[in-house]
Amino acid sequence: MASLKLEHIYKVYPNGTKAVNDVSLDIKNGEFIVFVGPSGCGKSTTLRMIAGLEEITAGELYIDNQIVNDVEPKDRDIAMVFQNYALYPHMTVYENMAFGLKLRHVPDDVIQEKVLWASEILGIKDYLDRKPRAMSGGQRQRVALGRAILRDPKVMLLDEPLSNLDAKLRTQMRTEIAKLHQKLKTTFIYVTHDQVEAMTLGDRVVVMKAGRIQQVDTPKNLYDYPSNIFVAGFIGTPQMNFFDCTLLKENDDILIKFKNENVQLKVPYNRLIKVNPDYLDGKHPIILGIRCEHVHLTDKDDDLAIKAKISRFEELGSETLIYATLSDEDDSIVSEKGQIIIKSDRINELKPNETICIKFDLSHTYFFDKVTEETITPRLPKENVFDARLSDKELEFLGMHFALPLVLQGKHVEKASLIIPVDAFRIDENGVCVKVIDKEVINGFKLYHLLVNNRVFFAVLNEDLDVEAEIKLSFDYSKITVKKDDDNIIKPIQKYDEYKASFYNYQTVISKGDFAEFTKLRDEKIKSATQFMDAQILLENNEYEKKRLALTDLSDEEKSKLEQQLKEFIDKNRGEIKEIKAEAKKQSAELKSNFTSLKKKLKSDNDHLFDQKKADEIKEFNEFKKNNKDKDALKRRSDEYHIFKDNFQSEKENTLNLAINSATMDYEAKISSLNASTRRKISLLKKEIHEKKKEYNYRVHGEKSLLKEHVKRLKILESKRKDAIERASLVFFFKIENDCFALLSDIISNKLIQGLGTRVFSKEFKVEVPHDAYHMSDSTNSIKGTVVDNLDYESALFAKIKLQSSDKYVYVKVDESLQVGQTVSFEIDVSKSMITETGMNIRLY
Amino acid sequence: MTDLSLGKKTSRYRSHKRAVLTRNIFLYIFLTIISIIWLIPFVYLIFQSLSSIYSPSNFMPYLPTEENIANGYPVWTFENYVKLFTDTNYPFWKWYLNTFVISLVTMIIQTVLVLGTSYALSRLRFKGRQGIMRLILVLGMFPGFLSTIIIYFTLQLFHMESNIFSLILIYIASSAMQYYIAKGFFDTIPKSLDEAAMIDGANKNTIFFRIIMPLSKPIIVYTLLISFTSPWGDFMTASYIAGGNPSMMTVAVGLQQMITLTQRVEMFPTFCAGGVVVAIPIMILFFWLQKYYVEGITGGAVKG
């Protein structure tokens, strides 16, 4: 059992194709995650990267908080089930399942116990000694599952395990896999292209397309809140209905205008409150989506009803799908334009070509941007838009007045729109009074629906609030935007400052100047690593000494006694082995003779049967010839007779072969079962001998074996020490804006090097620094700039600084205002920043 | 209507049967003639090896009656085989042993090399893989004897020019070039088997020896046979390495010596006997390995 974390994982093939593109995902312990998407979307590649069968181009994979990018598949403690089972055909089911444990040198009795346990769970206990080829597809897949669960892995990976099975077996195995997960409580990662499997199995489902994650959510949320057109269309059968339309806000109503169908709907604004306000201008092309079960037939022909013409029906047994079209003109068969699918049980009264009235369930209607294909009704809205008035020192919206901070004063706009991000709000004693009317928890964020002056808006707050509570609220002025006809009158400060950077190693940096602090730092790092490893070696030495002193010498008499015991034991076991072998030989000879006689019997039976058949046919034909004078009938009968004669020999052979084949299969299964069980018994006995010998050695030559182990461990420790020192001596830097060097922590440099290899030195990076990641410094190795302005937002104070080396402006969060025109120098804390490789646009940190 | 069509169908069916029969009769007669022609040299070789004197015009020896011997006809005898192993001028035993050792060692080493190379080229992805494969193919198109002289001089540099182990060296040196067929076979073994084993904890060696090898019996047998027969029957390389020294010769070189010298007439039946004896180990090897040469062993590995 383990948790998994994928951080900005990329897979780029040598020809430049990005098979997996910036996949980040947190998988909790014991979760059942399903990757779903059309073929070629990168879901299998992602799984294979988790398994270690494909190299990760960039990004990190954590299993249980350990980076495993460079860990071999066998050491990741994962198990995988393949689409084509991948059983070893020359081994029996038992050996197939035991193979992994055998390679890990697990004792044979433990293996036996585990195999029996797994086969019990999966119901393949009776087939343990069969070879895979003598099993059906479902049984083979069960063996593959058994092989996987046997090792009790941290993560189970299943790569389309059911797609080679037929429909009925698939449903059955699906249930079995779900049960297996409940029983084992291991983390399961399951790849499929079948949305039914995804929806029924997954705790959470990852929908992928073209190497990118489209949405990660529970099956229910995927269905209820698709984040883009792809997810909306992919999840649910039949597919969601889509229509081109535009939205226009008219006072308290919204006008939905269908583009191709000449249909309009008028809806109250409060029902579509979450729609991104940018799109309510009647210009943006929008796609409206609605599922067939949310379209209802209605008798009333009012504002909310739409007329449609039925084109055909599709009976599904329990319900009926009605295919109808909204546009009257288009009658061509191929056209999907204006087509709508409706689920209904009121089928009897309807006929094709009839016009019906339908009504959309507006709480289950989805709107998407036609260009970006993203939803414009996000569960978590980004911002609120208000009509506002900006006067000299005051901001007025929703009938409330706010005093502007110093930096924003001095602008005068009559009718503007004010955009406040949902995370810009905070509870403040001096703020305005609002009422909480609803609360949603989405991915850990608490989203509150607030009401003031009959207007609903949204805020994300950290505090736990009750519905109906009254709170006092204010907002962060540095995050707001004020717009007038597409002109930004007030702009928020960018979240990050951007710098260009390149990667340097220690030697290069040292050669460029005198950086005493870096040298000192490196020396300290090496020193601490050395000390740590030395301590470990000392510990091992002490341990060895302790064990050595605890040894007691045995007298010669005792030694010989032990030797005698060992000899006896070995003789006894060898005798048993001989017996087992003889027994097996006897049994196999018996089986063989049985088989030979059976074959003979089958042949004679068959001969007899077919002789009889032939005689009957001849007799019948002759009689027919004698009694029937009709020429046509006679000819037909004679043809039949000749066909019989021609086919007689081959039919006879086929029947015999069929019988012999099944007998052979049976015989082979018995023989292989016999061999396998003999082998198993013998190896168990041999293992016992080996262990006894080892024990004897330890008792008699205690010091020698102890020393041997000690030397072995010491050697490992020594090499570890060497490694640690070498690793500690590696220090890397970023050269930022050709100006200064910033030390990179081990974590960051590891990530960069892992992601890019030696290419790291030739690439350019973009470093995005948040405003609070600066600190002033007077060292020579720092970025220098001139203060241009102080921006006072009351809640925070920023200094606008122009860099000396380039014409860039950056914003530094400061505690007290700096003198304008003053030259300052500061350093960057890279660990708080985001690092992106600019060439391939790969996010690395 | 149905009756009519049925009648028509069956009558056509019978005439078709007749056509097939006629065609098969001609085909089998033709094939029989060809196989007889093909077998004649072998039968002739066996008969000559059992004949008392050299008489190429007689296909079959006569019965060993007093009269036939007196008339100077070739008669049935087994003496040539005895002579082959006892003649002191021609150390056939020695040649036989030489050839056997060379072929056996070559067979073992070459099989390991060929299978290893093929597996690597089939499964590993490394830079220049395609290039190496193409280069080997192109190199293989040159006749082997082009390099004979260079190889001889190279061996001379190391003072190995007359040594049967240098023959082994020459035979196995180019063994990796025969990767093609085995690679084709390995390509048909599903890769997911390797991957499953990898996840089970196997390293590349374990995968090769414990998963792939048991599944590759047909190709192992094929490689063994090919790599045994080629040094067994090789003449050119063996003859220049032997350099006329009888104790260094292989059977091919030795037997050729037998009939190029002056006693061609006298030695011809013995030469034929040698030819028959040479064929025996290959036959034994083939019959022994044949039972492993069964196909369909991969059944059940993946979806079938």
JSON list of N, CA, C and O in Angstrom, two decimals, chain A residues 352-368:
[
{"chain": "A", "resi": 352, "resn": "PRO", "atom": "N", "xyz": [-42.59, 9.18, -36.02]},
{"chain": "A", "resi": 352, "resn": "PRO", "atom": "CA", "xyz": [-41.58, 9.96, -36.74]},
{"chain": "A", "resi": 352, "resn": "PRO", "atom": "C", "xyz": [-42.22, 11.13, -37.49]},
{"chain": "A", "resi": 352, "resn": "PRO", "atom": "O", "xyz": [-43.39, 11.03, -37.92]},
{"chain": "A", "resi": 353, "resn": "ASN", "atom": "N", "xyz": [-41.43, 12.20, -37.64]},
{"chain": "A", "resi": 353, "resn": "ASN", "atom": "CA", "xyz": [-41.86, 13.41, -38.33]},
{"chain": "A", "resi": 353, "resn": "ASN", "atom": "C", "xyz": [-42.88, 14.23, -37.55]},
{"chain": "A", "resi": 353, "resn": "ASN", "atom": "O", "xyz": [-43.39, 15.22, -38.06]},
{"chain": "A", "resi": 354, "resn": "GLU", "atom": "N", "xyz": [-43.18, 13.82, -36.35]},
{"chain": "A", "resi": 354, "resn": "GLU", "atom": "CA", "xyz": [-44.10, 14.59, -35.54]},
{"chain": "A", "resi": 354, "resn": "GLU", "atom": "C", "xyz": [-43.33, 15.71, -34.85]},
{"chain": "A", "resi": 354, "resn": "GLU", "atom": "O", "xyz": [-42.14, 15.57, -34.55]},
{"chain": "A", "resi": 355, "resn": "THR", "atom": "N", "xyz": [-43.95, 16.81, -34.57]},
{"chain": "A", "resi": 355, "resn": "THR", "atom": "CA", "xyz": [-43.27, 17.91, -33.87]},
{"chain": "A", "resi": 355, "resn": "THR", "atom": "C", "xyz": [-43.63, 17.85, -32.39]},
{"chain": "A", "resi": 355, "resn": "THR", "atom": "O", "xyz": [-44.79, 17.69, -32.04]},
{"chain": "A", "resi": 356, "resn": "ILE", "atom": "N", "xyz": [-42.62, 17.94, -31.57]},
{"chain": "A", "resi": 356, "resn": "ILE", "atom": "CA", "xyz": [-42.85, 17.87, -30.13]},
{"chain": "A", "resi": 356, "resn": "ILE", "atom": "C", "xyz": [-42.26, 19.09, -29.46]},
{"chain": "A", "resi": 356, "resn": "ILE", "atom": "O", "xyz": [-41.41, 19.78, -30.02]},
{"chain": "A", "resi": 357, "resn": "CYS", "atom": "N", "xyz": [-42.70, 19.33, -28.21]},
{"chain": "A", "resi": 357, "resn": "CYS", "atom": "CA", "xyz": [-42.13, 20.42, -27.44]},
{"chain": "A", "resi": 357, "resn": "CYS", "atom": "C", "xyz": [-41.20, 19.83, -26.39]},
{"chain": "A", "resi": 357, "resn": "CYS", "atom": "O", "xyz": [-41.57, 18.87, -25.71]},
{"chain": "A", "resi": 358, "resn": "ILE", "atom": "N", "xyz": [-39.99, 20.39, -26.30]},
{"chain": "A", "resi": 358, "resn": "ILE", "atom": "CA", "xyz": [-39.06, 19.88, -25.30]},
{"chain": "A", "resi": 358, "resn": "ILE", "atom": "C", "xyz": [-38.60, 21.01, -24.40]},
{"chain": "A", "resi": 358, "resn": "ILE", "atom": "O", "xyz": [-38.67, 22.19, -24.74]},
{"chain": "A", "resi": 359, "resn": "LYS", "atom": "N", "xyz": [-38.13, 20.63, -23.23]},
{"chain": "A", "resi": 359, "resn": "LYS", "atom": "CA", "xyz": [-37.72, 21.61, -22.25]},
{"chain": "A", "resi": 359, "resn": "LYS", "atom": "C", "xyz": [-36.38, 21.18, -21.68]},
{"chain": "A", "resi": 359, "resn": "LYS", "atom": "O", "xyz": [-36.17, 19.99, -21.41]},
{"chain": "A", "resi": 360, "resn": "PHE", "atom": "N", "xyz": [-35.44, 22.13, -21.54]},
{"chain": "A", "resi": 360, "resn": "PHE", "atom": "CA", "xyz": [-34.13, 21.80, -20.96]},
{"chain": "A", "resi": 360, "resn": "PHE", "atom": "C", "xyz": [-34.18, 21.95, -19.46]},
{"chain": "A", "resi": 360, "resn": "PHE", "atom": "O", "xyz": [-34.78, 22.89, -18.95]},
{"chain": "A", "resi": 361, "resn": "ASP", "atom": "N", "xyz": [-33.52, 20.99, -18.77]},
{"chain": "A", "resi": 361, "resn": "ASP", "atom": "CA", "xyz": [-33.36, 21.13, -17.33]},
{"chain": "A", "resi": 361, "resn": "ASP", "atom": "C", "xyz": [-32.16, 22.05, -17.11]},
{"chain": "A", "resi": 361, "resn": "ASP", "atom": "O", "xyz": [-31.02, 21.65, -17.25]},
{"chain": "A", "resi": 362, "resn": "LEU", "atom": "N", "xyz": [-32.41, 23.32, -16.76]},
{"chain": "A", "resi": 362, "resn": "LEU", "atom": "CA", "xyz": [-31.34, 24.32, -16.78]},
{"chain": "A", "resi": 362, "resn": "LEU", "atom": "C", "xyz": [-30.27, 24.11, -15.72]},
{"chain": "A", "resi": 362, "resn": "LEU", "atom": "O", "xyz": [-29.15, 24.56, -15.86]},
{"chain": "A", "resi": 363, "resn": "SER", "atom": "N", "xyz": [-30.62, 23.37, -14.65]},
{"chain": "A", "resi": 363, "resn": "SER", "atom": "CA", "xyz": [-29.57, 23.12, -13.66]},
{"chain": "A", "resi": 363, "resn": "SER", "atom": "C", "xyz": [-28.58, 22.08, -14.16]},
{"chain": "A", "resi": 363, "resn": "SER", "atom": "O", "xyz": [-27.53, 21.88, -13.56]},
{"chain": "A", "resi": 364, "resn": "HIS", "atom": "N", "xyz": [-28.90, 21.39, -15.23]},
{"chain": "A", "resi": 364, "resn": "HIS", "atom": "CA", "xyz": [-27.96, 20.42, -15.80]},
{"chain": "A", "resi": 364, "resn": "HIS", "atom": "C", "xyz": [-27.57, 20.80, -17.22]},
{"chain": "A", "resi": 364, "resn": "HIS", "atom": "O", "xyz": [-27.39, 19.95, -18.06]},
{"chain": "A", "resi": 365, "resn": "THR", "atom": "N", "xyz": [-27.50, 22.09, -17.47]},
{"chain": "A", "resi": 365, "resn": "THR", "atom": "CA", "xyz": [-27.06, 22.55, -18.78]},
{"chain": "A", "resi": 365, "resn": "THR", "atom": "C", "xyz": [-25.63, 23.04, -18.65]},
{"chain": "A", "resi": 365, "resn": "THR", "atom": "O", "xyz": [-25.26, 23.65, -17.65]},
{"chain": "A", "resi": 366, "resn": "TYR", "atom": "N", "xyz": [-24.80, 22.72, -19.62]},
{"chain": "A", "resi": 366, "resn": "TYR", "atom": "CA", "xyz": [-23.38, 23.09, -19.54]},
{"chain": "A", "resi": 366, "resn": "TYR", "atom": "C", "xyz": [-23.05, 24.06, -20.66]},
{"chain": "A", "resi": 366, "resn": "TYR", "atom": "O", "xyz": [-23.58, 23.96, -21.76]},
{"chain": "A", "resi": 367, "resn": "PHE", "atom": "N", "xyz": [-22.15, 25.01, -20.37]},
{"chain": "A", "resi": 367, "resn": "PHE", "atom": "CA", "xyz": [-21.73, 25.96, -21.39]},
{"chain": "A", "resi": 367, "resn": "PHE", "atom": "C", "xyz": [-20.21, 25.90, -21.55]},
{"chain": "A", "resi": 367, "resn": "PHE", "atom": "O", "xyz": [-19.48, 25.84, -20.55]},
{"chain": "A", "resi": 368, "resn": "PHE", "atom": "N", "xyz": [-19.77, 25.85, -22.80]},
{"chain": "A", "resi": 368, "resn": "PHE", "atom": "CA", "xyz": [-18.33, 25.78, -23.06]},
{"chain": "A", "resi": 368, "resn": "PHE", "atom": "C", "xyz": [-17.94, 26.87, -24.04]},
{"chain": "A", "resi": 368, "resn": "PHE", "atom": "O", "xyz": [-18.71, 27.22, -24.93]}
]
